[in-house]
Amino acid sequence: MKLFKKILIANRGEIAVRIIRACRELGIRTVAVYSDIEKESMHVRLADESVCIGPASSAQSYLNIPGILSAAEITDSEAVHPGYGFLAENPHFAEACFTSGITFIGPTSENIRLGGDKAKARQTMKRKGIPVVPGSDGPVTSEEAIVKVAKKIGFPVILKASAGGGGKGMRVVNEERELEQAFYLAQREALAAFGNGELYIEKFIPDMRHIEVQIMADGKGNIIHLGERDCTIQRRHQKLIEESPSPISTEKFRKKIGEYAIRAARALRYKNIGTIEFIVDSAGDIYFMEVNTRVQVEHPVTEMVTGIDIIKEQIRLAAGFPLEYKQSSIKPVGHSIECRINAEDPERFIPNPGKITFFYQPGGPGIRVDTAAYSGWVVPSYYDSMIAKLVVHGSNRMAAIEKMRSALGEFVIEGIKTTIPFLKKVFDHHDFISGQFDTGFVEKLSRANAVMDEKGQTT
Ligand code: MV4
């Protein structure tokens, strides 16, 4: 077995920088790709080589499959790392890499396809005896069918898009008379967003927590989990703060959710790294929600508590190496929290791109900043507004919170608005400090600032 000599990174921003760092440590050369407006971006400077792949718009650059494969070919790259977003969960891209003789650093295209079909993934888990929230067995294609399931499980229910993500095509329905309209609206929204209007239905779980488990599988039968991350603090289905362990976790809870995650990965014949997402209700009961077949934004909190470099392991797995770790050698230490820092107006959460006139990042023991930003860099308006991840590690949750407060206070980003002022409020809020929050937390905090979701609904 041999590790790759050169990897092309089909991404930008902090995750491209993160992947370059992992490659450097592994002795792998890196190729950055960039759009016309990103010549001066940090991932381009830090990579060994770079190739311009097209105009600013993602569709013509970071999503341009032939362009990226050509760049890999002309640079003799043996593998492509997709990061997250863009082409990371596109089964056609994974397949096209394979056909071109380039290793896709991620799971198999079959894994990606099933992960992207949420109704089918749910059905697969149900059949394997992994708990799922009461609801439909696979997709529901007619209004009659959805009424039947809704009556059986009882209201409120939630309609979700099979191809879903980002909350699009999702509708909470409180009573039967609202169901018909919600069904057609959700279907239309899903069709517009994903080109696929297929829906499924679940019982609506109030006050749920979103808890997910990092898994690693080598495709040779070895599957381990790296513990859980709590991603309950979200706004408009965008995670804002993630932590590991979950504030509600115990030794027993971790063992249980970890076992479910490993069983889920086995049911999917999963290979490479991935995340199994769960709904945890207020009684602490765990239900499978969905599978994410990529490295996630929030992977650093798991790295901080386990000491494992997830990206390095991901690259080794893609090269065909067996897992380096056994479940018994995974021993999480302390507590880690991550804040996503976005170039956004913190009051209204609308993007605020522009030139960063001054940038100073916090440091010191237990503080990590994953970013591609620097003084003088212009935050483009074309891509995601996340410009940095601030990650802390402390011996326990309160120590991590104190460290986060200190680090947020030290961070200086001038020239653009960022979400730092909002994040500071969260870390002073008693519900966050107590760990007693649910998915309504951000709404509550935002409403206190007289801000409403554009649709005025909670989901
Ligand atoms: C749910 C739910 C209640 N019951 N599923 C799934 C994707 C995520 N972005 C929102 N999701 C939810 N799924 C059932 N069966 C409530 C939500 C939800 C939510 C979840 C986590 C964090 C914030 C949220 C805000 C609104 C709704």
PDB file of C-alpha atoms in Angstrom, residues 256-393:
ATOM      1  CA  LYS A 256     -25.323   3.435  23.000  1.00  0.00           C
ATOM      2  CA  ILE A 257     -25.266   6.157  20.328  1.00  0.00           C
ATOM      3  CA  GLY A 258     -21.823   4.939  19.210  1.00  0.00           C
ATOM      4  CA  GLU A 259     -23.125   1.417  18.748  1.00  0.00           C
ATOM      5  CA  TYR A 260     -26.090   2.683  16.729  1.00  0.00           C
ATOM      6  CA  ALA A 261     -23.686   4.661  14.542  1.00  0.00           C
ATOM      7  CA  ILE A 262     -21.475   1.647  13.913  1.00  0.00           C
ATOM      8  CA  ARG A 263     -24.504  -0.504  13.105  1.00  0.00           C
ATOM      9  CA  ALA A 264     -25.715   2.192  10.706  1.00  0.00           C
ATOM     10  CA  ALA A 265     -22.316   2.325   8.988  1.00  0.00           C
ATOM     11  CA  ARG A 266     -22.307  -1.466   8.696  1.00  0.00           C
ATOM     12  CA  ALA A 267     -25.821  -1.470   7.219  1.00  0.00           C
ATOM     13  CA  LEU A 268     -24.613   0.971   4.557  1.00  0.00           C
ATOM     14  CA  ARG A 269     -21.363  -0.973   3.889  1.00  0.00           C
ATOM     15  CA  TYR A 270     -19.713   2.319   4.627  1.00  0.00           C
ATOM     16  CA  LYS A 271     -16.100   3.031   3.686  1.00  0.00           C
ATOM     17  CA  ASN A 272     -14.026   6.089   4.696  1.00  0.00           C
ATOM     18  CA  ILE A 273     -15.101   8.700   7.263  1.00  0.00           C
ATOM     19  CA  GLY A 274     -18.664   9.827   7.794  1.00  0.00           C
ATOM     20  CA  THR A 275     -21.211  11.089  10.259  1.00  0.00           C
ATOM     21  CA  ILE A 276     -24.411   9.499  11.477  1.00  0.00           C
ATOM     22  CA  GLU A 277     -26.888  12.122  12.678  1.00  0.00           C
ATOM     23  CA  PHE A 278     -29.451  11.410  15.362  1.00  0.00           C
ATOM     24  CA  ILE A 279     -32.455  13.058  16.918  1.00  0.00           C
ATOM     25  CA  VAL A 280     -32.392  12.850  20.705  1.00  0.00           C
ATOM     26  CA  ASP A 281     -35.710  13.629  22.393  1.00  0.00           C
ATOM     27  CA  SER A 282     -36.221  15.223  25.804  1.00  0.00           C
ATOM     28  CA  ALA A 283     -36.383  11.755  27.401  1.00  0.00           C
ATOM     29  CA  GLY A 284     -32.915  11.002  26.023  1.00  0.00           C
ATOM     30  CA  ASP A 285     -34.175   8.471  23.484  1.00  0.00           C
ATOM     31  CA  ILE A 286     -32.073   8.224  20.321  1.00  0.00           C
ATOM     32  CA  TYR A 287     -33.367   7.984  16.751  1.00  0.00           C
ATOM     33  CA  PHE A 288     -31.450   7.780  13.469  1.00  0.00           C
ATOM     34  CA  MET A 289     -31.911  10.934  11.353  1.00  0.00           C
ATOM     35  CA  GLU A 290     -29.511  10.894   8.398  1.00  0.00           C
ATOM     36  CA  VAL A 291     -26.011  10.094   7.146  1.00  0.00           C
ATOM     37  CA  ASN A 292     -23.478  12.693   6.015  1.00  0.00           C
ATOM     38  CA  THR A 293     -20.975  11.222   3.601  1.00  0.00           C
ATOM     39  CA  ARG A 294     -18.296  13.910   3.865  1.00  0.00           C
ATOM     40  CA  VAL A 295     -15.909  15.483   6.329  1.00  0.00           C
ATOM     41  CA  GLN A 296     -17.972  17.983   8.278  1.00  0.00           C
ATOM     42  CA  VAL A 297     -17.332  21.600   9.177  1.00  0.00           C
ATOM     43  CA  GLU A 298     -17.454  20.633  12.865  1.00  0.00           C
ATOM     44  CA  HIS A 299     -14.912  17.778  12.708  1.00  0.00           C
ATOM     45  CA  PRO A 300     -12.334  19.760  14.778  1.00  0.00           C
ATOM     46  CA  VAL A 301     -14.207  19.340  18.078  1.00  0.00           C
ATOM     47  CA  THR A 302     -13.807  15.584  17.701  1.00  0.00           C
ATOM     48  CA  GLU A 303     -10.119  16.011  16.852  1.00  0.00           C
ATOM     49  CA  MET A 304      -9.608  18.147  19.950  1.00  0.00           C
ATOM     50  CA  VAL A 305     -11.045  15.577  22.365  1.00  0.00           C
ATOM     51  CA  THR A 306      -9.693  12.412  20.701  1.00  0.00           C
ATOM     52  CA  GLY A 307      -6.312  13.695  19.483  1.00  0.00           C
ATOM     53  CA  ILE A 308      -6.974  12.055  16.111  1.00  0.00           C
ATOM     54  CA  ASP A 309      -6.356  13.940  12.854  1.00  0.00           C
ATOM     55  CA  ILE A 310      -9.535  13.019  10.979  1.00  0.00           C
ATOM     56  CA  ILE A 311      -8.342  14.360   7.610  1.00  0.00           C
ATOM     57  CA  LYS A 312      -5.058  12.457   7.744  1.00  0.00           C
ATOM     58  CA  GLU A 313      -6.967   9.304   8.614  1.00  0.00           C
ATOM     59  CA  GLN A 314      -9.434   9.990   5.795  1.00  0.00           C
ATOM     60  CA  ILE A 315      -6.607  10.240   3.255  1.00  0.00           C
ATOM     61  CA  ARG A 316      -4.991   7.022   4.534  1.00  0.00           C
ATOM     62  CA  LEU A 317      -8.321   5.188   4.331  1.00  0.00           C
ATOM     63  CA  ALA A 318      -8.863   6.398   0.748  1.00  0.00           C
ATOM     64  CA  ALA A 319      -5.403   5.067  -0.147  1.00  0.00           C
ATOM     65  CA  GLY A 320      -6.527   1.655   1.083  1.00  0.00           C
ATOM     66  CA  PHE A 321      -4.773   1.492   4.446  1.00  0.00           C
ATOM     67  CA  PRO A 322      -6.575  -0.312   7.269  1.00  0.00           C
ATOM     68  CA  LEU A 323      -7.823   1.684  10.266  1.00  0.00           C
ATOM     69  CA  GLU A 324      -4.971   2.711  12.558  1.00  0.00           C
ATOM     70  CA  TYR A 325      -7.110   2.744  15.664  1.00  0.00           C
ATOM     71  CA  LYS A 326      -9.203   0.264  17.629  1.00  0.00           C
ATOM     72  CA  GLN A 327     -12.377   1.293  19.417  1.00  0.00           C
ATOM     73  CA  SER A 328     -10.688   0.582  22.755  1.00  0.00           C
ATOM     74  CA  SER A 329      -7.934   3.112  21.993  1.00  0.00           C
ATOM     75  CA  ILE A 330     -10.413   5.984  21.521  1.00  0.00           C
ATOM     76  CA  LYS A 331     -10.482   7.857  24.811  1.00  0.00           C
ATOM     77  CA  PRO A 332     -11.999  11.346  24.603  1.00  0.00           C
ATOM     78  CA  VAL A 333     -10.365  13.835  26.969  1.00  0.00           C
ATOM     79  CA  GLY A 334     -11.909  17.110  28.181  1.00  0.00           C
ATOM     80  CA  HIS A 335     -14.408  19.228  26.283  1.00  0.00           C
ATOM     81  CA  SER A 336     -14.240  21.069  22.971  1.00  0.00           C
ATOM     82  CA  ILE A 337     -16.500  23.769  21.491  1.00  0.00           C
ATOM     83  CA  GLU A 338     -16.477  25.285  18.013  1.00  0.00           C
ATOM     84  CA  CYS A 339     -17.967  28.601  16.893  1.00  0.00           C
ATOM     85  CA  ARG A 340     -18.555  29.339  13.239  1.00  0.00           C
ATOM     86  CA  ILE A 341     -17.610  32.932  12.473  1.00  0.00           C
ATOM     87  CA  ASN A 342     -19.451  34.279   9.461  1.00  0.00           C
ATOM     88  CA  ALA A 343     -19.067  37.482   7.491  1.00  0.00           C
ATOM     89  CA  GLU A 344     -22.640  38.452   8.343  1.00  0.00           C
ATOM     90  CA  ASP A 345     -24.589  41.176  10.037  1.00  0.00           C
ATOM     91  CA  PRO A 346     -24.953  39.656  13.548  1.00  0.00           C
ATOM     92  CA  GLU A 347     -28.398  41.183  14.035  1.00  0.00           C
ATOM     93  CA  ARG A 348     -29.975  39.979  10.820  1.00  0.00           C
ATOM     94  CA  PHE A 349     -27.639  37.180   9.706  1.00  0.00           C
ATOM     95  CA  ILE A 350     -27.348  38.516   6.169  1.00  0.00           C
ATOM     96  CA  PRO A 351     -24.000  38.181   4.339  1.00  0.00           C
ATOM     97  CA  ASN A 352     -21.600  41.086   4.636  1.00  0.00           C
ATOM     98  CA  PRO A 353     -18.728  40.452   2.241  1.00  0.00           C
ATOM     99  CA  GLY A 354     -15.907  42.931   1.662  1.00  0.00           C
ATOM    100  CA  LYS A 355     -12.326  43.745   2.551  1.00  0.00           C
ATOM    101  CA  ILE A 356     -10.940  42.700   5.906  1.00  0.00           C
ATOM    102  CA  THR A 357      -8.899  45.765   6.846  1.00  0.00           C
ATOM    103  CA  PHE A 358      -7.448  44.185   9.996  1.00  0.00           C
ATOM    104  CA  PHE A 359      -7.376  40.582  11.192  1.00  0.00           C
ATOM    105  CA  TYR A 360      -5.941  39.293  14.457  1.00  0.00           C
ATOM    106  CA  GLN A 361      -6.712  35.804  15.676  1.00  0.00           C
ATOM    107  CA  PRO A 362      -6.681  34.564  19.279  1.00  0.00           C
ATOM    108  CA  GLY A 363      -4.156  31.980  20.412  1.00  0.00           C
ATOM    109  CA  GLY A 364      -2.748  30.263  23.455  1.00  0.00           C
ATOM    110  CA  PRO A 365      -3.184  26.816  24.983  1.00  0.00           C
ATOM    111  CA  GLY A 366      -6.282  24.950  23.826  1.00  0.00           C
ATOM    112  CA  ILE A 367      -7.231  27.490  21.147  1.00  0.00           C
ATOM    113  CA  ARG A 368      -7.391  26.624  17.455  1.00  0.00           C
ATOM    114  CA  VAL A 369      -8.489  28.831  14.567  1.00  0.00           C
ATOM    115  CA  ASP A 370      -9.210  27.222  11.202  1.00  0.00           C
ATOM    116  CA  THR A 371      -9.362  29.997   8.639  1.00  0.00           C
ATOM    117  CA  ALA A 372      -8.094  31.216   5.287  1.00  0.00           C
ATOM    118  CA  ALA A 373      -8.673  34.871   6.183  1.00  0.00           C
ATOM    119  CA  TYR A 374      -5.960  37.516   6.643  1.00  0.00           C
ATOM    120  CA  SER A 375      -5.601  41.295   6.876  1.00  0.00           C
ATOM    121  CA  GLY A 376      -6.276  42.736   3.441  1.00  0.00           C
ATOM    122  CA  TRP A 377      -8.218  39.737   2.089  1.00  0.00           C
ATOM    123  CA  VAL A 378     -11.492  40.498   0.366  1.00  0.00           C
ATOM    124  CA  VAL A 379     -14.287  38.135   1.466  1.00  0.00           C
ATOM    125  CA  PRO A 380     -15.998  37.196  -1.811  1.00  0.00           C
ATOM    126  CA  SER A 381     -19.768  37.466  -2.122  1.00  0.00           C
ATOM    127  CA  TYR A 382     -19.954  34.343  -4.288  1.00  0.00           C
ATOM    128  CA  TYR A 383     -19.422  31.654  -1.682  1.00  0.00           C
ATOM    129  CA  ASP A 384     -20.380  30.619   1.830  1.00  0.00           C
ATOM    130  CA  SER A 385     -20.012  33.406   4.379  1.00  0.00           C
ATOM    131  CA  MET A 386     -18.120  31.339   6.970  1.00  0.00           C
ATOM    132  CA  ILE A 387     -14.650  32.889   7.300  1.00  0.00           C
ATOM    133  CA  ALA A 388     -13.262  31.174  10.402  1.00  0.00           C
ATOM    134  CA  LYS A 389     -13.875  28.460  12.940  1.00  0.00           C
ATOM    135  CA  LEU A 390     -12.821  29.177  16.484  1.00  0.00           C
ATOM    136  CA  VAL A 391     -12.274  25.951  18.377  1.00  0.00           C
ATOM    137  CA  VAL A 392     -11.329  25.613  22.031  1.00  0.00           C
ATOM    138  CA  HIS A 393     -10.431  22.702  24.277  1.00  0.00           C
TER     139      HIS A 393
END
